[in-house]
mmCIF file of C-alpha atoms in Angstrom:
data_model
loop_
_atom_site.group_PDB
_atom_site.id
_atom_site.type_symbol
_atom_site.label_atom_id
_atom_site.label_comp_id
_atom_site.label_asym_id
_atom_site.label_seq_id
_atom_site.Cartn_x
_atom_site.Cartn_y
_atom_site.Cartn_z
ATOM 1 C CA UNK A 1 90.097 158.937 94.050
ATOM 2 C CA UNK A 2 89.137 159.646 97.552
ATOM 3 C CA UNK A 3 91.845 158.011 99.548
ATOM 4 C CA UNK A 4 93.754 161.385 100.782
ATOM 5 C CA UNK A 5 95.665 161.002 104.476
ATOM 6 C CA UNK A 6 95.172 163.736 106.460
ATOM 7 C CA UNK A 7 97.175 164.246 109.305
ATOM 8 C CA UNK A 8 95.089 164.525 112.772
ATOM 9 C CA UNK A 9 97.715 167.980 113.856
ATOM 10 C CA UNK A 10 96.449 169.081 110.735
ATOM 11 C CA UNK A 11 92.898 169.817 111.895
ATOM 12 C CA UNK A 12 90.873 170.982 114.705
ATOM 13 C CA UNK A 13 89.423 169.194 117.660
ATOM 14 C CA UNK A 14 86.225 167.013 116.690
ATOM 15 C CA UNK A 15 82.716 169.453 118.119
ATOM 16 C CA UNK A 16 82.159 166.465 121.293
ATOM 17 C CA UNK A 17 79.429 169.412 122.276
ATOM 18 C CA UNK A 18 75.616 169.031 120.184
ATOM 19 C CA UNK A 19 73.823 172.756 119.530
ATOM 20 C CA UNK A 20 72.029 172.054 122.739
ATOM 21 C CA UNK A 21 74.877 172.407 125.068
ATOM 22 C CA UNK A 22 74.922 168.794 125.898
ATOM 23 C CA UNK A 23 78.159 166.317 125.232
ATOM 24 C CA UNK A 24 77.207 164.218 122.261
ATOM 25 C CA UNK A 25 76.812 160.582 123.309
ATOM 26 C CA UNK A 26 77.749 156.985 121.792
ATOM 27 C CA UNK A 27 76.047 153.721 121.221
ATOM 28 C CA UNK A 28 78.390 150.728 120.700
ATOM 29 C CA UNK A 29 77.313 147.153 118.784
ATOM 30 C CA UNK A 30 80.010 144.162 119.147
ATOM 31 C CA UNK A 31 79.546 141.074 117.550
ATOM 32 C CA UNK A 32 80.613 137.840 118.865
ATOM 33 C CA UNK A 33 80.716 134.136 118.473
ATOM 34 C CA UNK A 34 81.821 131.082 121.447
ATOM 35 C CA UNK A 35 79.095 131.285 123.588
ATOM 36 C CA UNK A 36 75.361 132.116 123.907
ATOM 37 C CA UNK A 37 73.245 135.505 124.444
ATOM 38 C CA UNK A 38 72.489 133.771 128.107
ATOM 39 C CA UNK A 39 76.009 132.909 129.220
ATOM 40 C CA UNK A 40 77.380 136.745 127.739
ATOM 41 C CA UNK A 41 74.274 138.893 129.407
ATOM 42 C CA UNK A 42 74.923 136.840 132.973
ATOM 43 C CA UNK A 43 78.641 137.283 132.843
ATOM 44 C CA UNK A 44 78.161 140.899 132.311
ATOM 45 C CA UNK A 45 75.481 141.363 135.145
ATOM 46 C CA UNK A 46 77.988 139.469 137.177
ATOM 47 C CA UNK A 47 80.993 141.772 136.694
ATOM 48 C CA UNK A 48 78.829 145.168 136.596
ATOM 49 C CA UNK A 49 75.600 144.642 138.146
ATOM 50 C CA UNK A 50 72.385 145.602 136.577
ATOM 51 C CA UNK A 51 68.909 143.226 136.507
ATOM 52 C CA UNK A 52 68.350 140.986 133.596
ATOM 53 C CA UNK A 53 65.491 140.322 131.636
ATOM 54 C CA UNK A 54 65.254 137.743 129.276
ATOM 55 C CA UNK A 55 63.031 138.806 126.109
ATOM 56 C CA UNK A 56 63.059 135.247 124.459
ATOM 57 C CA UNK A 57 66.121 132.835 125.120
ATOM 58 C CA UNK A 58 68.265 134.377 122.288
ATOM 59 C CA UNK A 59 67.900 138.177 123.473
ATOM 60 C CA UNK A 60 68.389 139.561 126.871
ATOM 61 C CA UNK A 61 68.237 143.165 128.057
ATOM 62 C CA UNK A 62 70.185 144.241 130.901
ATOM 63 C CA UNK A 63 69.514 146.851 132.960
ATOM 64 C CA UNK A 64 71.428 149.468 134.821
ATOM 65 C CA UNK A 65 74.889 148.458 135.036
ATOM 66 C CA UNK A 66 77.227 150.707 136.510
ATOM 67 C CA UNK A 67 78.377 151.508 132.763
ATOM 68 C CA UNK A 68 74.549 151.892 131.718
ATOM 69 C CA UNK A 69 71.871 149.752 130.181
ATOM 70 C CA UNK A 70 72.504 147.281 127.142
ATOM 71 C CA UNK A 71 71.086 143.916 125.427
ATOM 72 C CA UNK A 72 72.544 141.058 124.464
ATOM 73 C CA UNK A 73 70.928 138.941 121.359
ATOM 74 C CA UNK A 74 71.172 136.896 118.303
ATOM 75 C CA UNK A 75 71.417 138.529 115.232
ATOM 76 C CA UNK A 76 69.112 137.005 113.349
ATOM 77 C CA UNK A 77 65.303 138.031 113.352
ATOM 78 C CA UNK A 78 63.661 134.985 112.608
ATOM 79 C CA UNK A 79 64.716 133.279 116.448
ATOM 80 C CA UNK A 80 62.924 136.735 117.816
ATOM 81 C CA UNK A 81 59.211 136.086 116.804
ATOM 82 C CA UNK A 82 57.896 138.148 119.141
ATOM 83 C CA UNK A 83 59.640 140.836 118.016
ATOM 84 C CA UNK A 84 59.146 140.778 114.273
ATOM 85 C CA UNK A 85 55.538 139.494 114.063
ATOM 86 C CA UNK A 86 55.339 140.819 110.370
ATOM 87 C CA UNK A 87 58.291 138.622 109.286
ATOM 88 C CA UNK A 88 56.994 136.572 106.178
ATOM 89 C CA UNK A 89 58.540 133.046 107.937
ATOM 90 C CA UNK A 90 57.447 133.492 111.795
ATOM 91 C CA UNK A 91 58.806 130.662 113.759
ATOM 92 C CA UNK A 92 56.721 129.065 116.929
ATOM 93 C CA UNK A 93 58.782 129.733 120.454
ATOM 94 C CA UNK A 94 59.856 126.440 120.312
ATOM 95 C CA UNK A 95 61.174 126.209 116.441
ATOM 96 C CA UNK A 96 63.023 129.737 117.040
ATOM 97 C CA UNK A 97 64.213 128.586 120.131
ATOM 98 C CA UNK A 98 66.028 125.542 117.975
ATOM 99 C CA UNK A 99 67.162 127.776 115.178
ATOM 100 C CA UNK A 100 68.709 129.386 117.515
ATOM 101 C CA UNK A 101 70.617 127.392 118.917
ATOM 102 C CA UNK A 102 71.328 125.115 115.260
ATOM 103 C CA UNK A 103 72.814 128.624 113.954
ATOM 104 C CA UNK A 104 74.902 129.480 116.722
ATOM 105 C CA UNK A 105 77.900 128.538 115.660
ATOM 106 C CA UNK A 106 77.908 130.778 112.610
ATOM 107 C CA UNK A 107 75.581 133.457 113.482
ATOM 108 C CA UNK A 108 76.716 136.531 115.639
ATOM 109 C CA UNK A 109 75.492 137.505 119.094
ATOM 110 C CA UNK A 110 75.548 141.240 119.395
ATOM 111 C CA UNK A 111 76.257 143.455 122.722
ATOM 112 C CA UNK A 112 74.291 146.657 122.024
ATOM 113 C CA UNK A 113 74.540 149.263 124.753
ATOM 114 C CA UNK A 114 72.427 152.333 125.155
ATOM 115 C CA UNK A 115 73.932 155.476 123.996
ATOM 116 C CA UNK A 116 77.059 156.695 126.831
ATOM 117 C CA UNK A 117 78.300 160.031 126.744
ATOM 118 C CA UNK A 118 81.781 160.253 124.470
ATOM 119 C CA UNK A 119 84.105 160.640 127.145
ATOM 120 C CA UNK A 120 83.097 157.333 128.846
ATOM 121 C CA UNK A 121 83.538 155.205 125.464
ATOM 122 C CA UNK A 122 87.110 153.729 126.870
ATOM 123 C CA UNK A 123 84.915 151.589 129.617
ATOM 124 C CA UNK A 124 83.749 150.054 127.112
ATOM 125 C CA UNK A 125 86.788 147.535 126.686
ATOM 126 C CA UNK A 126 85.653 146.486 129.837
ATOM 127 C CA UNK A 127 82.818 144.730 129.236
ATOM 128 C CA UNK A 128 84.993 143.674 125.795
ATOM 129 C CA UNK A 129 87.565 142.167 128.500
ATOM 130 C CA UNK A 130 84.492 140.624 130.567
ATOM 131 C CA UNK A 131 83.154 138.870 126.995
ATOM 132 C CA UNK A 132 86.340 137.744 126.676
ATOM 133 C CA UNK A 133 87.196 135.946 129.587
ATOM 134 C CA UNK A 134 83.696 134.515 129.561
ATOM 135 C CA UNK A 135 84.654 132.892 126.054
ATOM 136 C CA UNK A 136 83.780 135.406 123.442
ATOM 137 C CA UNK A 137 85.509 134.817 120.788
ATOM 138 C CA UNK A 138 86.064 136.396 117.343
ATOM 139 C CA UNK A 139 88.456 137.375 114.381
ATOM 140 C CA UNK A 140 86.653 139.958 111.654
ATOM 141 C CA UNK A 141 84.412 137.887 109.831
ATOM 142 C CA UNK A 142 82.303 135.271 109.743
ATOM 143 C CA UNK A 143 81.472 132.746 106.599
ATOM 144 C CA UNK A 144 80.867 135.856 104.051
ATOM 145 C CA UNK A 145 80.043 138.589 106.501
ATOM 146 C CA UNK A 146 81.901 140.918 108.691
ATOM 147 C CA UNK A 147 81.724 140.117 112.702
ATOM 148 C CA UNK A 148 81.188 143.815 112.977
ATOM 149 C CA UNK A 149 82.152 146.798 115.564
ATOM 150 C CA UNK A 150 79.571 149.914 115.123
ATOM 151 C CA UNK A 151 78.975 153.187 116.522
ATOM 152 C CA UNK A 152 75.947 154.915 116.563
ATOM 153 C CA UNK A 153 76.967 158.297 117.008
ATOM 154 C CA UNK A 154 74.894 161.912 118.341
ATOM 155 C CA UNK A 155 75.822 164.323 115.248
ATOM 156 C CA UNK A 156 76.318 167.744 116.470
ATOM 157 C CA UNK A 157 73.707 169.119 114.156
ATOM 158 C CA UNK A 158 70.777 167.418 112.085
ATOM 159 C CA UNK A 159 70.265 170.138 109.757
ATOM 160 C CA UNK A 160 71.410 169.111 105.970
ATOM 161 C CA UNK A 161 74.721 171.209 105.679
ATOM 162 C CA UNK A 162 76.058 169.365 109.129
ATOM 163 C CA UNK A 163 74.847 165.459 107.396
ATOM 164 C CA UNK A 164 76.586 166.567 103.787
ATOM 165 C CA UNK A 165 79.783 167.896 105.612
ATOM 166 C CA UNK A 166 80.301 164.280 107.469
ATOM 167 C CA UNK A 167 78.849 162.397 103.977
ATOM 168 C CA UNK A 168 81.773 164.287 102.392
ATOM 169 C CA UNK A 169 84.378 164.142 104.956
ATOM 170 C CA UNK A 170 83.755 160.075 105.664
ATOM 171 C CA UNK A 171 83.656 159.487 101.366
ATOM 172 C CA UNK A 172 87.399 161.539 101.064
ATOM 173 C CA UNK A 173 88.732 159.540 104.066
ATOM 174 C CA UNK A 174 87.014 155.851 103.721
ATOM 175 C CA UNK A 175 89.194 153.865 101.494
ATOM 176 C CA UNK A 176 92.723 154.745 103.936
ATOM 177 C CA UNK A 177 89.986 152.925 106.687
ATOM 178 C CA UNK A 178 89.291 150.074 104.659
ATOM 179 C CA UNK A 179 92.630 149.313 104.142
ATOM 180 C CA UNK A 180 93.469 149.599 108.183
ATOM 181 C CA UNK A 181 90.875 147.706 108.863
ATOM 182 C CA UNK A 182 91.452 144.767 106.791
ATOM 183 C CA UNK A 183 94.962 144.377 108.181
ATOM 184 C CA UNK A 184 96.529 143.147 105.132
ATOM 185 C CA UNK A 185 93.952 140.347 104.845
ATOM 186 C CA UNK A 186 91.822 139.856 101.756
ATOM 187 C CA UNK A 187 89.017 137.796 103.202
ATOM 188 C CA UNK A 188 88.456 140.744 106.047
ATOM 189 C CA UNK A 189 88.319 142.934 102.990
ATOM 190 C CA UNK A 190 86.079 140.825 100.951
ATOM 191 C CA UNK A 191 83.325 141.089 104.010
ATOM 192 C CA UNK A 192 83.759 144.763 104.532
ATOM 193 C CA UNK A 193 80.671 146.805 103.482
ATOM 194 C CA UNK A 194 80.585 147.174 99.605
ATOM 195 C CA UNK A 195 81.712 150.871 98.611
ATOM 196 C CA UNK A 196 79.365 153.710 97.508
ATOM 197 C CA UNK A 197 78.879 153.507 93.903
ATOM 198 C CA UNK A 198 81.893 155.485 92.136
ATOM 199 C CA UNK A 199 79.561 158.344 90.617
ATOM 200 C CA UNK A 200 77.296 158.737 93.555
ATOM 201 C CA UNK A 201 81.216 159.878 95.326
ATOM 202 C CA UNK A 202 81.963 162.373 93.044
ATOM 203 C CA UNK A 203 78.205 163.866 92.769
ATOM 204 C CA UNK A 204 78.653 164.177 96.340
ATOM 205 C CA UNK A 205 81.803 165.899 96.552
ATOM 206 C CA UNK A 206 81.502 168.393 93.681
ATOM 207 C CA UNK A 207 82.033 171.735 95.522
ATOM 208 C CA UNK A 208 78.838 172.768 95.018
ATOM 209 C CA UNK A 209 77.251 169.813 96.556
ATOM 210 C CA UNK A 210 75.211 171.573 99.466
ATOM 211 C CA UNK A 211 71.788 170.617 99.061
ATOM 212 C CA UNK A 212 68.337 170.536 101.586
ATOM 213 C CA UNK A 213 67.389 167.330 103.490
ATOM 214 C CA UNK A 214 64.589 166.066 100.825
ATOM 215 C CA UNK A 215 67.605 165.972 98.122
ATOM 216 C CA UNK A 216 70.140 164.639 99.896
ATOM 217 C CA UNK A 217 67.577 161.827 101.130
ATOM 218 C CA UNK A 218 66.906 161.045 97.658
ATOM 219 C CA UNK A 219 70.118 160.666 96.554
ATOM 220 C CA UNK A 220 71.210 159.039 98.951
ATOM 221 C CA UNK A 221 68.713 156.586 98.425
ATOM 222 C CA UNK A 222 68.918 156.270 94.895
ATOM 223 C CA UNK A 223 72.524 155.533 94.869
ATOM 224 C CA UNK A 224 72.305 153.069 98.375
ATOM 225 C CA UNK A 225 69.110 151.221 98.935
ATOM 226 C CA UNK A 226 70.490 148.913 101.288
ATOM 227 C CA UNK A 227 71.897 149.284 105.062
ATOM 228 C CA UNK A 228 75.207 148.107 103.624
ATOM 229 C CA UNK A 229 77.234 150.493 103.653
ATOM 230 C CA UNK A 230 79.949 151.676 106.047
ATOM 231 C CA UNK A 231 78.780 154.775 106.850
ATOM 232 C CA UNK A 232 74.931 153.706 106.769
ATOM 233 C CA UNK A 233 72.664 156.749 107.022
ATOM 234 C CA UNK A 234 69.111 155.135 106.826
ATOM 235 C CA UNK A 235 68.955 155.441 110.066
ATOM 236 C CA UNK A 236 69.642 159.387 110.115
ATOM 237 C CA UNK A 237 67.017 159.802 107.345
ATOM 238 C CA UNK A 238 63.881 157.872 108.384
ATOM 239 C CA UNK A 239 64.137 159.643 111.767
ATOM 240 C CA UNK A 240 64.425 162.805 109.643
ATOM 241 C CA UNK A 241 61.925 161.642 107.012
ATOM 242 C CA UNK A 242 60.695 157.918 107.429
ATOM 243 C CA UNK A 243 57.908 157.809 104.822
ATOM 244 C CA UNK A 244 60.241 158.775 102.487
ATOM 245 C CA UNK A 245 62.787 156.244 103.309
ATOM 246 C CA UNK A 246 60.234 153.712 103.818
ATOM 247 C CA UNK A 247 58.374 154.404 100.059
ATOM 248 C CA UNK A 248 62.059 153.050 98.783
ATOM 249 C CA UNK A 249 62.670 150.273 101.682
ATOM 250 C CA UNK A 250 59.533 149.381 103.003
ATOM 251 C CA UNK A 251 60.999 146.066 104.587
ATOM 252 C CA UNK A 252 64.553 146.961 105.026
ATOM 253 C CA UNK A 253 65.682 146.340 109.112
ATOM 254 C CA UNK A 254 66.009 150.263 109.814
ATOM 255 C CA UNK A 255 65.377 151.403 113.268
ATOM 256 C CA UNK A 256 65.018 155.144 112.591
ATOM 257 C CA UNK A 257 66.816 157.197 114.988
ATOM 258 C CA UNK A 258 69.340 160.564 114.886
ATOM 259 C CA UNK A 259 72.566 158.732 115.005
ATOM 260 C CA UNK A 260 75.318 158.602 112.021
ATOM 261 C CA UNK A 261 75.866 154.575 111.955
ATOM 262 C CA UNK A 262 79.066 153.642 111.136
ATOM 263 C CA UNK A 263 79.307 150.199 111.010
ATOM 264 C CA UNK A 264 83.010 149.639 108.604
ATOM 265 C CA UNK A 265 84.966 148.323 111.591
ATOM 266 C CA UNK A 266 85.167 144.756 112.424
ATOM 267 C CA UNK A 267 85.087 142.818 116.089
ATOM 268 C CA UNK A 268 87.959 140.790 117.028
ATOM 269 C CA UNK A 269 87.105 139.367 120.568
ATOM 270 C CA UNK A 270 89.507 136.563 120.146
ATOM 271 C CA UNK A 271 92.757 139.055 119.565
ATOM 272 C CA UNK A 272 93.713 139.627 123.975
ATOM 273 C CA UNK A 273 95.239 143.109 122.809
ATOM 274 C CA UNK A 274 91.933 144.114 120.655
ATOM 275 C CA UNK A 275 90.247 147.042 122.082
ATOM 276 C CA UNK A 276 87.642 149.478 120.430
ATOM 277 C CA UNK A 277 89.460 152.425 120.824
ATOM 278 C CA UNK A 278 91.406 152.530 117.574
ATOM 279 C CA UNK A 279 88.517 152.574 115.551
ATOM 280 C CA UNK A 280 87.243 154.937 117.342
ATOM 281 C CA UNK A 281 90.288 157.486 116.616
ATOM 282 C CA UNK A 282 89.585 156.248 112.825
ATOM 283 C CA UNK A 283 86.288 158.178 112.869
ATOM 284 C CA UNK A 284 87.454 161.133 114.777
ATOM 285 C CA UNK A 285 89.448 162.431 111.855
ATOM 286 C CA UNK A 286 85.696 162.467 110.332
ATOM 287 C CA UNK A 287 84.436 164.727 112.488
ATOM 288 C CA UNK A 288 87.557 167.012 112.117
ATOM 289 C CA UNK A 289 87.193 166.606 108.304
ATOM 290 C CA UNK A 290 84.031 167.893 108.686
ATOM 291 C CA UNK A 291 83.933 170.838 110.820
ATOM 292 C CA UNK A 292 86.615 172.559 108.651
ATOM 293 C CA UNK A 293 84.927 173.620 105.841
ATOM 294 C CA UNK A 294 88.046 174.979 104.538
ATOM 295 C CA UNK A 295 90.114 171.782 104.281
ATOM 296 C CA UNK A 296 87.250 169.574 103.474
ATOM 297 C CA UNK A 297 86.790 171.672 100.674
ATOM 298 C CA UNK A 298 89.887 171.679 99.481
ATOM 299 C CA UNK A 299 90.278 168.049 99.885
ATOM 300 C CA UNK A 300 86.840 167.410 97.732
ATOM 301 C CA UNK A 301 88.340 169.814 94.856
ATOM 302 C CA UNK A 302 91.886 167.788 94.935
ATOM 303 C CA UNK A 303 90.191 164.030 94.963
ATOM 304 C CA UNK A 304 88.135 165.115 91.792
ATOM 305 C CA UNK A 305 90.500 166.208 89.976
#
């Protein structure tokens, strides 16, 4: 229903400039397997510079690179007890030290670097190439979860017509990126974020679909209590409205903050030619979806009927 191509010479450039004049910037989150937080954070301050700082031995910030601040850690809260006193299991240093290490094998690091303006996202592959070569290592998924590649991108706007627009443009165009990503593979598929539900889809692109922040929120939230989904926007919402996202999720891992996350794509450090930027083209036919009203409009009306 909403898998339409659109061709990119169809549509406009994507607005890289926010309402305040500034270019919109880019967070980036890799995960990895082969080697630990440690070895990946020193191998980066080694090839870019920067001071490290080790937070616990399973998550590392780094500081000041010449391509900007990041952190390298474990994703799995339970070996970061410091950081997540209110966990209902909170390890000692010592046992989360050990679980970390015991789960290493299966459980991701993650690079996370601070936001970058848009036209610098291309440097990234470099510290991709510098993971690499340290022994990063990685191929879409791990056991029954994707080894994931996400953006946390600036929207232009954060008022409720600019959120709907990109909700409407990333629902017509998602299932042509599902099947991209996966690369013909049905256990990359399997791990990709489940879908929206089918009716929450069409409730969101009936034409008349427009509404103010507080619905939208609770829609969205009745239809996707969970941070699984491709294009997540808890996020979005509890920096917009975190009570109300939190009387739904109150122990959900959200980190409110004014970023569409878009976490569909998948990391594959162990593939020499892999690089970032192809997924990255993926979601710029989003953001031309979305700022022509016209088309997306059109579009909504056609996968509906």
């Amino acid at each position: 229903m909403h898998d339409i191509p659109v061709p990119c010479e169809a549509l406009g450039p994507p607005v890289l400039v926010a309402a305040n004049g500034a270019l919109r910037r880019v967070g980036v989150e890799i995960e990895f397997l082969g080697l630990s937080a440690r070895i990946a954070a020193e191998a980066v301050v080694r090839h870019l510079g920067g001071d490290l700082e080790a937070e616990d031995p399973h998550a590392f910030r780094i500081r000041s690179t010449r391509l900007g601040s990041m952190s390298i850690e474990t994703d799995l809260r339970y070996v970061h007890p410091r950081r997540y006193p209110s966990l209902g299991l909170r390890l000692g240093d010592r046992a989360a030290d050990w679980l970390g290490a015991m789960v290493s094998s299966f459980v991701p690091r993650e690079l996370i670097t601070d936001p970058i303006s848009i036209a610098r996202l291309p440097e990234v592959d470099e510290i991709v190439a510098i993971l690499r070569a340290a022994g990063a290592r990685g191929c879409g998924a791990v056991l029954l979860d994707s080894l994931g590649l996400h953006f946390n991108i600036d929207p232009p706007r954060l008022d409720a017509e600019t959120i709907t627009a990109y909700l409407k443009a990333f629902l017509l165009l998602g299932e042509g990126f599902r099947r991209d990503i996966a690369r013909g593979d049905s256990r990359l598929a399997l791990v990709l974020p489940p879908d929206y539900p089918r009716t929450y889809i069409r409730h969101v692109l009936a034409p008349d679909y427009w509404p103010d922040l507080a619905t939208l929120s609770d829609d969205y939230l009745a239809a996707n209590p969970t941070r699984k989904r491709a294009l997540d926007l808890l996020p979005l919402l509890a920096h917009l409205d975190e009570e109300r996202v939190r009387s739904v999720l109150p122990r959900e891992k959200i980190g409110p903050r004014p970023v569409f996350h878009y976490r569909l794509p998948q990391a594959h450090l162990s593939d020499p030619n892999w690089s970032i930027m192809p997924d990255w083209a993926r979601w710029l036919t989003v953001e031309r979806l979305a700022s022509d009203p016209d088309r997306l409009s059109a579009m909504g009306r056609a996968a509906l009927s």
